[in-house]
Coordinates of C-alpha atoms in Angstrom, one line a residue:
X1 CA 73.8 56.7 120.3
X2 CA 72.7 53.2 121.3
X3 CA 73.9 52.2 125.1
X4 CA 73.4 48.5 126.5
X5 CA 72.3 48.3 130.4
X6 CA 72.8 44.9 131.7
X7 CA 73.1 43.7 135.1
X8 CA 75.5 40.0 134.2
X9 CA 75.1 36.7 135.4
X10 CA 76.8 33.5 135.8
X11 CA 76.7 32.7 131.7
X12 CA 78.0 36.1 131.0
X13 CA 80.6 36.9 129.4
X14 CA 81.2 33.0 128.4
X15 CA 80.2 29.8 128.8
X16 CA 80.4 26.3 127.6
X17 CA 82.2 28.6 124.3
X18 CA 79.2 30.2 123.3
X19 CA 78.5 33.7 124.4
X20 CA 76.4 35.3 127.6
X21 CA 73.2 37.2 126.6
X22 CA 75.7 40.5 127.2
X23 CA 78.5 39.3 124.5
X24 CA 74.9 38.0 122.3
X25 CA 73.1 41.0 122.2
X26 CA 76.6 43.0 121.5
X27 CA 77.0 40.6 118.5
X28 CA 73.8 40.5 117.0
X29 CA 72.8 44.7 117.8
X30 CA 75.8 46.6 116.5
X31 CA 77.0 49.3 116.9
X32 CA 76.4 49.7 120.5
X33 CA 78.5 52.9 121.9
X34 CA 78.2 51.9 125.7
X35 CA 77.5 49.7 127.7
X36 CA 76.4 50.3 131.1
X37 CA 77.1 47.6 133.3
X38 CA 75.4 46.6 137.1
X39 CA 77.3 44.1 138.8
X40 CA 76.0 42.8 142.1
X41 CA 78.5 41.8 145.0
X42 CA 79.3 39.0 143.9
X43 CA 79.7 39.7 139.7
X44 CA 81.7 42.4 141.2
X45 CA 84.0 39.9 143.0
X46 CA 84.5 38.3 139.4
X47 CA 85.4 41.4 137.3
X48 CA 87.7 42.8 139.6
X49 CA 90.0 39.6 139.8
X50 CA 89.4 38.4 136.5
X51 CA 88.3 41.3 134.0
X52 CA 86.2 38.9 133.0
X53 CA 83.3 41.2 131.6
X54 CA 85.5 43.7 130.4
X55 CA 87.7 41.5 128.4
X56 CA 84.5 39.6 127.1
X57 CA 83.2 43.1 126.0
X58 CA 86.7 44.0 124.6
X59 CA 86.5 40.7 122.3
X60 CA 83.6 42.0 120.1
X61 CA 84.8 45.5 119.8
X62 CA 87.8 47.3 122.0
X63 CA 85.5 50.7 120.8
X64 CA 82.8 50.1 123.2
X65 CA 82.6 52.3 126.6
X66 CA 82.0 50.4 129.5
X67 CA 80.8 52.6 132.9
X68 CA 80.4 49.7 135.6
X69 CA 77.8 50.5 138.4
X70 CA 79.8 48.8 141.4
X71 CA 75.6 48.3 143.4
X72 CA 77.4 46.1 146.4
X73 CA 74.0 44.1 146.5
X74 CA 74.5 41.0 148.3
X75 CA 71.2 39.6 147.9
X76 CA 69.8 39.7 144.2
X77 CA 66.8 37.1 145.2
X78 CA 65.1 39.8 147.4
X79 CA 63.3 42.7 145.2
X80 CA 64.2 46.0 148.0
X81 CA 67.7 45.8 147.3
X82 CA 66.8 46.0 143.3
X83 CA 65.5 49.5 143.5
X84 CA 69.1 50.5 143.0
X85 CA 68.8 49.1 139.0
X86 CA 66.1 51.4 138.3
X87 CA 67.7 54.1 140.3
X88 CA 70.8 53.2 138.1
X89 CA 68.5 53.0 135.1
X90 CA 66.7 56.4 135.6
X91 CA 69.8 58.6 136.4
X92 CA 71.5 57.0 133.3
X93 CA 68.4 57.5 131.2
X94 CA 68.3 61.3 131.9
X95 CA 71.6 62.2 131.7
X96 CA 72.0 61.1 128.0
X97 CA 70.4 62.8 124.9
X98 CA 66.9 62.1 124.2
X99 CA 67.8 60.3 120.9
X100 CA 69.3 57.5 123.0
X101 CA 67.9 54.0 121.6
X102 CA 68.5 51.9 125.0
X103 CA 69.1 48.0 124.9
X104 CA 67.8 46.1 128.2
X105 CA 69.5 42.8 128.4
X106 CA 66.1 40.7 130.2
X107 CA 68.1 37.1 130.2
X108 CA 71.1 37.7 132.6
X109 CA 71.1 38.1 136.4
X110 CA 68.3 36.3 138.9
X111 CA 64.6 35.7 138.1
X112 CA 64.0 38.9 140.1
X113 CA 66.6 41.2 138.1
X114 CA 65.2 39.8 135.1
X115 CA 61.7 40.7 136.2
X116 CA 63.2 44.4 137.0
X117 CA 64.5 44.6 133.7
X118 CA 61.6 43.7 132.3
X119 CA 59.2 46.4 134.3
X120 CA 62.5 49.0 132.9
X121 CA 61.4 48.2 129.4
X122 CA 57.8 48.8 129.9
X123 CA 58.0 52.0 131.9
X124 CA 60.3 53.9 129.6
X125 CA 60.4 54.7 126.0
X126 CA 63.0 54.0 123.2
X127 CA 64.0 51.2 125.3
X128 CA 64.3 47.5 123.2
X129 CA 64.1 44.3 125.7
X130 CA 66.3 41.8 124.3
X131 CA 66.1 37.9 125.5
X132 CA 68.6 35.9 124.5
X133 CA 68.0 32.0 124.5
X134 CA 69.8 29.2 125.7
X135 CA 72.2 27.2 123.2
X136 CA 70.9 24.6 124.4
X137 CA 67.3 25.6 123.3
X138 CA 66.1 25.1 127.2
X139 CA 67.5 25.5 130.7
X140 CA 71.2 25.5 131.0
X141 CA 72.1 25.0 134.9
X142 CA 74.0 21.8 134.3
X143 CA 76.0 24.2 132.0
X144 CA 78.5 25.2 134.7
X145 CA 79.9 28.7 134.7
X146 CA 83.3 30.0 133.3
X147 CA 86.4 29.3 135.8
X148 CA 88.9 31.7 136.2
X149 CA 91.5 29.5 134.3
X150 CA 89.5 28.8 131.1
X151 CA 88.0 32.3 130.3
X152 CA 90.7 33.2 127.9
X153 CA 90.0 29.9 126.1
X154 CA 86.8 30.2 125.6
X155 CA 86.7 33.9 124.8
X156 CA 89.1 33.1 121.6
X157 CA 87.2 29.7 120.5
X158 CA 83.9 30.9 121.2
X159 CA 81.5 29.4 118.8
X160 CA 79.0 31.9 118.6
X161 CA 81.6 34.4 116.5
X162 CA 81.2 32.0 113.7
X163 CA 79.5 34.0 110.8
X164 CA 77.3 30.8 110.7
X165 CA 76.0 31.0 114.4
X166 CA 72.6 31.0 114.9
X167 CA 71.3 34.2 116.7
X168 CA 69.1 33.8 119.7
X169 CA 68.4 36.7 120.5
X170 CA 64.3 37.6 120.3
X171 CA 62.8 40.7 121.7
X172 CA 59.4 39.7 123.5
X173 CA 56.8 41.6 123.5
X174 CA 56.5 43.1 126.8
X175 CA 54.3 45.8 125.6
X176 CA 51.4 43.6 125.5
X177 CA 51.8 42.9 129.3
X178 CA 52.1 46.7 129.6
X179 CA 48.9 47.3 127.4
X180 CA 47.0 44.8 129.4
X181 CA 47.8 46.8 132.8
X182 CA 47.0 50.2 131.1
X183 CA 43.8 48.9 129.5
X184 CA 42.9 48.3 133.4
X185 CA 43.6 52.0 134.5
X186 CA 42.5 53.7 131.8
X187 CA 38.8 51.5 131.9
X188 CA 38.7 52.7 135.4
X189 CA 39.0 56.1 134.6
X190 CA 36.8 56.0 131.8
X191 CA 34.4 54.6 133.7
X192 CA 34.7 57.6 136.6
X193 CA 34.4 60.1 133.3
X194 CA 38.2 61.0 134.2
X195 CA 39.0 61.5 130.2
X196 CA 41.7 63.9 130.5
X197 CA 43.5 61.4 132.3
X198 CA 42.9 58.6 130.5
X199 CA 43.6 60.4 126.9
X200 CA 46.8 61.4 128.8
X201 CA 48.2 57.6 129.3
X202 CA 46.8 56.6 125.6
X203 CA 49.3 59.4 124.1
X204 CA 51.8 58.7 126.7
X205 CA 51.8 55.3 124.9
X206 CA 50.4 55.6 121.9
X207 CA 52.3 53.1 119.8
X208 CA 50.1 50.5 121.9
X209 CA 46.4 52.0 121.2
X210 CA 44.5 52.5 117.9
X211 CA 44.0 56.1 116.6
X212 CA 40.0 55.2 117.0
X213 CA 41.2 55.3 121.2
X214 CA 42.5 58.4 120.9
X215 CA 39.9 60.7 118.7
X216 CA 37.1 58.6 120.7
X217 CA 38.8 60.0 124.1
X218 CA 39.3 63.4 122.8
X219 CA 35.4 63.3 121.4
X220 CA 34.4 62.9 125.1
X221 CA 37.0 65.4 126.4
X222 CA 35.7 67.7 124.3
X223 CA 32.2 66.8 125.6
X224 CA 32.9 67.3 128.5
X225 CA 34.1 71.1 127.8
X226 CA 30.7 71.6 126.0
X227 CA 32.4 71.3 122.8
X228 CA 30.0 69.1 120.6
X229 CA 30.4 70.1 117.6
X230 CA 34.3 70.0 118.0
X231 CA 33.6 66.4 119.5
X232 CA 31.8 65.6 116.2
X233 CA 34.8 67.2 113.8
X234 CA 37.2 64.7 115.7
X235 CA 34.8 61.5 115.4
X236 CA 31.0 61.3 114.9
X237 CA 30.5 58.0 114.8
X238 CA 32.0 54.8 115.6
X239 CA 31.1 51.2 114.0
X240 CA 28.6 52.8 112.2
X241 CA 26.6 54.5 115.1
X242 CA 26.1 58.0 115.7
X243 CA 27.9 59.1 119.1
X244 CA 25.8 61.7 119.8
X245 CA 22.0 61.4 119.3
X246 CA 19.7 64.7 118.5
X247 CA 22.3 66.8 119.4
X248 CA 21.8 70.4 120.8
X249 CA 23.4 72.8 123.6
X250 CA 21.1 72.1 125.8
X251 CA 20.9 68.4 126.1
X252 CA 24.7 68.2 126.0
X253 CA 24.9 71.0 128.9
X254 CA 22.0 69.2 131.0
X255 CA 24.4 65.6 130.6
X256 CA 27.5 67.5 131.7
X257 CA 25.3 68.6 134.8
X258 CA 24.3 64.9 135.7
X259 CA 27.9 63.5 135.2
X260 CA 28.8 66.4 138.4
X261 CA 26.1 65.0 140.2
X262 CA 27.3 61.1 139.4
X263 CA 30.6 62.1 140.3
X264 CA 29.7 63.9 143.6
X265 CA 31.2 67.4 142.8
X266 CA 28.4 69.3 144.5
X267 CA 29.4 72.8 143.8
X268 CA 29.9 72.6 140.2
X269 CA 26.2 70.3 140.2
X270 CA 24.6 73.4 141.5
X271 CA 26.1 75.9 139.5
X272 CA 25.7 74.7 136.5
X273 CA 21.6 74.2 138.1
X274 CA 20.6 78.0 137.4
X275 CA 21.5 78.2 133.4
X276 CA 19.2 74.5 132.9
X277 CA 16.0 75.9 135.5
X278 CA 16.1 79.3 133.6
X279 CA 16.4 77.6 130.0
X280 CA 13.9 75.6 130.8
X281 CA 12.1 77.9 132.2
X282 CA 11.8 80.0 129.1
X283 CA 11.0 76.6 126.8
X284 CA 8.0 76.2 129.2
X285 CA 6.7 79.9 128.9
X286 CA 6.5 79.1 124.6
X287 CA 4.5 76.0 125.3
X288 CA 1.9 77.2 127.9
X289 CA -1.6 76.9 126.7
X290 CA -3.1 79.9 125.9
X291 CA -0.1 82.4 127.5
X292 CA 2.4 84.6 125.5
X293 CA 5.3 85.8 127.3
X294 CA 5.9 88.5 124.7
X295 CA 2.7 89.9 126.3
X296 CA 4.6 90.4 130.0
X297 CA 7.7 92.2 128.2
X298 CA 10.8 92.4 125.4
X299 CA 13.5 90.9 124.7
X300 CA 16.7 92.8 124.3
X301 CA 19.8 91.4 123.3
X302 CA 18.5 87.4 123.9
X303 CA 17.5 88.8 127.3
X304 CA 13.9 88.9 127.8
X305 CA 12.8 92.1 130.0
X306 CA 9.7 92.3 132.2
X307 CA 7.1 95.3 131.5
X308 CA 5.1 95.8 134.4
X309 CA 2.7 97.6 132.4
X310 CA 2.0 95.1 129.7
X311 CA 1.6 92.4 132.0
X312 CA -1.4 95.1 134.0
X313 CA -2.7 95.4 130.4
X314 CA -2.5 91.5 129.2
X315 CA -2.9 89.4 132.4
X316 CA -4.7 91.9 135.0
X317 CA -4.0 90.6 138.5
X318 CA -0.6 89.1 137.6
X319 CA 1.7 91.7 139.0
X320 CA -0.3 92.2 141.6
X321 CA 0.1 88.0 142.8
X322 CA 3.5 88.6 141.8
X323 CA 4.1 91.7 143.9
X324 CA 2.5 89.9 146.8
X325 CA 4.4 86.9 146.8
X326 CA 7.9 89.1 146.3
X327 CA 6.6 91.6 149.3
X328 CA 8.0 94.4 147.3
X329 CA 7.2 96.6 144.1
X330 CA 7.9 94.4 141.1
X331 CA 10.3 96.5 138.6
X332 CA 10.8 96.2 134.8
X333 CA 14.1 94.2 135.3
X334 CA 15.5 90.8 133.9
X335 CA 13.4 87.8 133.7
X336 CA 14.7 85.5 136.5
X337 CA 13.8 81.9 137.0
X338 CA 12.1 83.1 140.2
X339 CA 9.4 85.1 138.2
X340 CA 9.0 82.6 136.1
X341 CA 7.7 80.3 138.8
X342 CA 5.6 82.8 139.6
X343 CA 3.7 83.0 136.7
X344 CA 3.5 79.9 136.8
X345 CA 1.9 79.3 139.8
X346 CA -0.3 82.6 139.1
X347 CA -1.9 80.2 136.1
X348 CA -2.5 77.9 138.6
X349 CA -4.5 79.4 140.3
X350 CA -6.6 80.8 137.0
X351 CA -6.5 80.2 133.5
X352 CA -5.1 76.7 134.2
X353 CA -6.4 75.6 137.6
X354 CA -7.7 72.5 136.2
X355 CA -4.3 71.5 133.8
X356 CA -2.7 68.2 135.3
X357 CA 0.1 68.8 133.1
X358 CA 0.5 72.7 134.5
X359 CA 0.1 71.9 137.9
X360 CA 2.9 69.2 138.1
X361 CA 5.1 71.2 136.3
X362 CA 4.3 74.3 138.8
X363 CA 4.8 72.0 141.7
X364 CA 8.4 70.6 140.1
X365 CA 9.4 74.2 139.5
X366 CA 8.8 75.6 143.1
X367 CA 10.9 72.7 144.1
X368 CA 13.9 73.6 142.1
X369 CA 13.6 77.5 142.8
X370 CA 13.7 76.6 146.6
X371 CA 17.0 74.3 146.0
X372 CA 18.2 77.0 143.9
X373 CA 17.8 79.6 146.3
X374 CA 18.6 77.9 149.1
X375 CA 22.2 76.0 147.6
X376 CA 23.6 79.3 145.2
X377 CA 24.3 81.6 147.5
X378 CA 26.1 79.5 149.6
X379 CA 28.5 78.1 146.4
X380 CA 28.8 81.7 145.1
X381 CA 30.3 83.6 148.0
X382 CA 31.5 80.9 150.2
X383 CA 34.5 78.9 150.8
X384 CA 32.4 75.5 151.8
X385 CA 32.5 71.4 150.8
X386 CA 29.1 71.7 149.6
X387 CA 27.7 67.7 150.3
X388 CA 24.7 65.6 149.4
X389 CA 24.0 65.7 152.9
X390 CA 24.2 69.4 153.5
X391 CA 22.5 70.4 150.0
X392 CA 19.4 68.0 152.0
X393 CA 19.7 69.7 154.8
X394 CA 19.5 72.9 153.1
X395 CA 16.1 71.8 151.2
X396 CA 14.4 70.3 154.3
X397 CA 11.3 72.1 155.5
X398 CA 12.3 74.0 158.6
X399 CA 10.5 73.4 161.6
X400 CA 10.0 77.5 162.3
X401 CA 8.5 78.6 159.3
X402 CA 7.2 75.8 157.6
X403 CA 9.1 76.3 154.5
X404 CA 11.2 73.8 152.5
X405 CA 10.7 70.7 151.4
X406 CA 9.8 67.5 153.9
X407 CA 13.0 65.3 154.3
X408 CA 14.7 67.4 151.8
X409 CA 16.2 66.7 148.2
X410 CA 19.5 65.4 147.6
X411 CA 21.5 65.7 143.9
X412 CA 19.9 62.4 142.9
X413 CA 16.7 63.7 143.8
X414 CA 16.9 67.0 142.5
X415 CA 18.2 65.5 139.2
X416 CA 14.9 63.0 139.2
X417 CA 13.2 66.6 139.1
X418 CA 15.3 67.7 136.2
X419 CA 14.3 64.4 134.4
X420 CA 10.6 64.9 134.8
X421 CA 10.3 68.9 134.1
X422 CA 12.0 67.8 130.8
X423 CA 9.5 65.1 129.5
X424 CA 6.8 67.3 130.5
X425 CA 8.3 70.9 128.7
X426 CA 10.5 69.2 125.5
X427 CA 8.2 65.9 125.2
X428 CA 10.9 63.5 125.5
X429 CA 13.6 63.0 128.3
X430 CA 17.1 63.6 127.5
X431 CA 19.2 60.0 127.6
X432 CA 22.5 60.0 129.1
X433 CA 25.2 59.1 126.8
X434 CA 27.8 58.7 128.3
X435 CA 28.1 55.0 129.5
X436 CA 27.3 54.2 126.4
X437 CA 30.2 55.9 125.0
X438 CA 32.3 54.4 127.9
X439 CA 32.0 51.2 126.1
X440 CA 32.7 52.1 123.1
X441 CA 36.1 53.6 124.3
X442 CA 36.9 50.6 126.0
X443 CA 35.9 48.5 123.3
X444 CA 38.3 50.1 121.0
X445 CA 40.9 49.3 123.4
X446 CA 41.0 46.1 122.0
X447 CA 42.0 46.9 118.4
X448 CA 45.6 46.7 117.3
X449 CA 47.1 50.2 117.6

């Protein structure tokens, strides 16, 4: 089914014997079913004593339905009243099949209904804008409109139902007015790592964006899930550079971290803080000088076990720092990130006493146990709007027992951390990505779709 919706002006459905944009399109689109048709007060006045747009219609083909939307708008140069088109428009739109094709008639009515057609075309699909120029090639307003007396005249030697007659109707191309405001939204969202939503609007309009938009959206979606190697199946690299660097669980996890902490979702930062503190953790234990942490235990199932009594018989005097710092009996249980700083700081004070390298990482590490144990609890069984300010009032030193941190750590802080435990552990730091895939997104939203 193809339906028309035109509002009509003073050139429809005749004037100066050549057709309105309505009789135009109607000519030069057939076959058109219906046409839906939104007179204002006044257009209203001029159908009901004259028939004029009915009859007009009737001349190219007495088969076409006509359902007239009778709006009563008195003013068409204001834009409130004009909410009733797309009202008009949006019922009409949902209440027919979805195979519809819709003609929008952009040339008749005032500037301002024009410009509401217009925005009609761009917000819904299958819809065709059709402009339809003046015979005259320019303006027309010393063309004066149809009387009452000459309609019928005109209607039956109306020039433009020569075979011969040029056609003027074009169909501009709106879209690139539309692409041009969605290229704005979806930068801004790209830019706040919002790729859901942005991949959302590209397939929501896809004719408009290139297919290198939407797998380069869908790579970082993915991303963003932890899914890198899915990200690489959909697009690895784009004008001939890798989009993902050294790739490894890790180093994607760590970046997925930083972006909660650059978008200010606290709680999610700081859960996702334990799995990076114990990995690294564990990286540091295989790169300590002269220490073997398969000496302190077993693993089992990739989870490494403490063994109180092959740490007495390896490292004599660790369990007993340990045990004094933990103010309990330390059990052959799971290694924890907490134990792990202990050792470290156990070394500290022995075999490595005099490593630089050791003791910044020890001093990094208690650091990031104390935000961990301070911050998890409190996101794991608590309803709370964890915020930068209270996860740095949480790490400040307390004034009672001493213990904390002076002035506290915020996420930007705490992240700093992160960024020097891993040049020190893995020997380089891990680059984040992201903005640099940002612009390659919105780079490709300049190539033709």
């Amino acid at each position: 089914m193809r339906i028309l919706f035109t509002p009509a002006g003073d050139t429809d459905p005749v004037r100066g014997f050549r057709d309105g944009a309505i009789l135009h399109i109607l000519r030069h689109y057939p076959p058109v079913d219906k046409v839906i048709l939104f007179l204002t007060r006044e257009m209203e006045k001029k159908e009901k004593e004259t028939h004029c747009y009915t009859k007009g219609i009737a001349s190219i083909s007495t088969d076409i339905e006509v359902n007239i939307i009778w709006s009563g708008i008195t003013e068409p140069q204001k834009y409130e009243p004009l909410v009733k088109i797309q009202e008009a428009f949006d019922e009409a739109y949902r209440s027919h099949p979805e195979d519809t094709e819709w003609l929008l008639n952009i040339s008749s009515g005032t500037p301002q209904i024009k410009i509401v057609m217009s925005l009609l075309a761009l917000d819904y699909e299958r819809t065709k804008a059709i402009q339809v120029g003046t015979p005259e090639g320019g303006s027309n307003k010393d063309n004066h409109p149809t009387q009452n007396d000459d309609l019928e005249t005109m209607i039956v030697c109306n020039e433009d139902a020569n075979p011969n007659a040029p056609n003027r109707c074009s169909e501009p191309k709106l879209h690139l007015l539309k692409k041009h405001s969605l290229n704005r939204q979806i930068t801004s969202l790209v830019n706040n790592y919002e790729y859901a939503g942005a991949l959302q609007l590209v397939k929501q309009n896809s004719t408009l964006f290139s297919e290198n938009t939407k797998k380069l959206l869908q790579h970082a979606v993915y991303r963003r899930d932890l899914m890198w190697k899915e990200a690489n199946k959909v697009i690895a690299s784009y004008q001939g550079s890798p989009l993902i660097q050294n790739p490894d669980d890790f180093s994607e996890y760590f970046q997925v971290m930083e972006m909660r902490q650059r978008k200010k979702q606290y709680p999610e930062f700081i859960v996702k803080l334990s799995p990076v503190l114990m990995n690294l953790g564990l990286k540091y234990m295989d790169v300590i000088p002269g220490f073997q942490l398969s000496r302190c235990g077993q693993e089992r199932n990739h989870i490494f076990f403490l063994d109180r009594n092959k740490m007495n018989d390896n490292y004599p005097g660790l369990v007993a720092y340990m045990e004094t710092a933990l103010g309990k009996t330390l059990r052959s249980d799971y290694l924890y990130f907490n134990n792990i700083v202990m050792i470290c700081e156990y070394l500290q004070s022995h075999d490595l006493k005099n490593d630089a390298t050791h003791d910044q990482v020890t001093k990094i590490f208690g650091k990031l146990r104390l935000v961990e144990e301070r911050t998890r609890n409190l996101v794991a069984h608590e309803i709370t709007n964890l915020s930068d300010k209270k996860i740095k009032e949480l790490t400040t030193q307390s004034l009672q027992n001493r213990q904390g941190i002076p002035g506290g750590l915020d996420a930007k802080a705490i992240m700093t951390l992160l960024h020097e435990a891993v040049r020190l552990i893995r020997g380089r730091d891990i680059r984040w990505t992201y903005d640099d895939l940002n612009d390659k997104i919105i780079n490709s939203l300049g190539e033709n779709s």
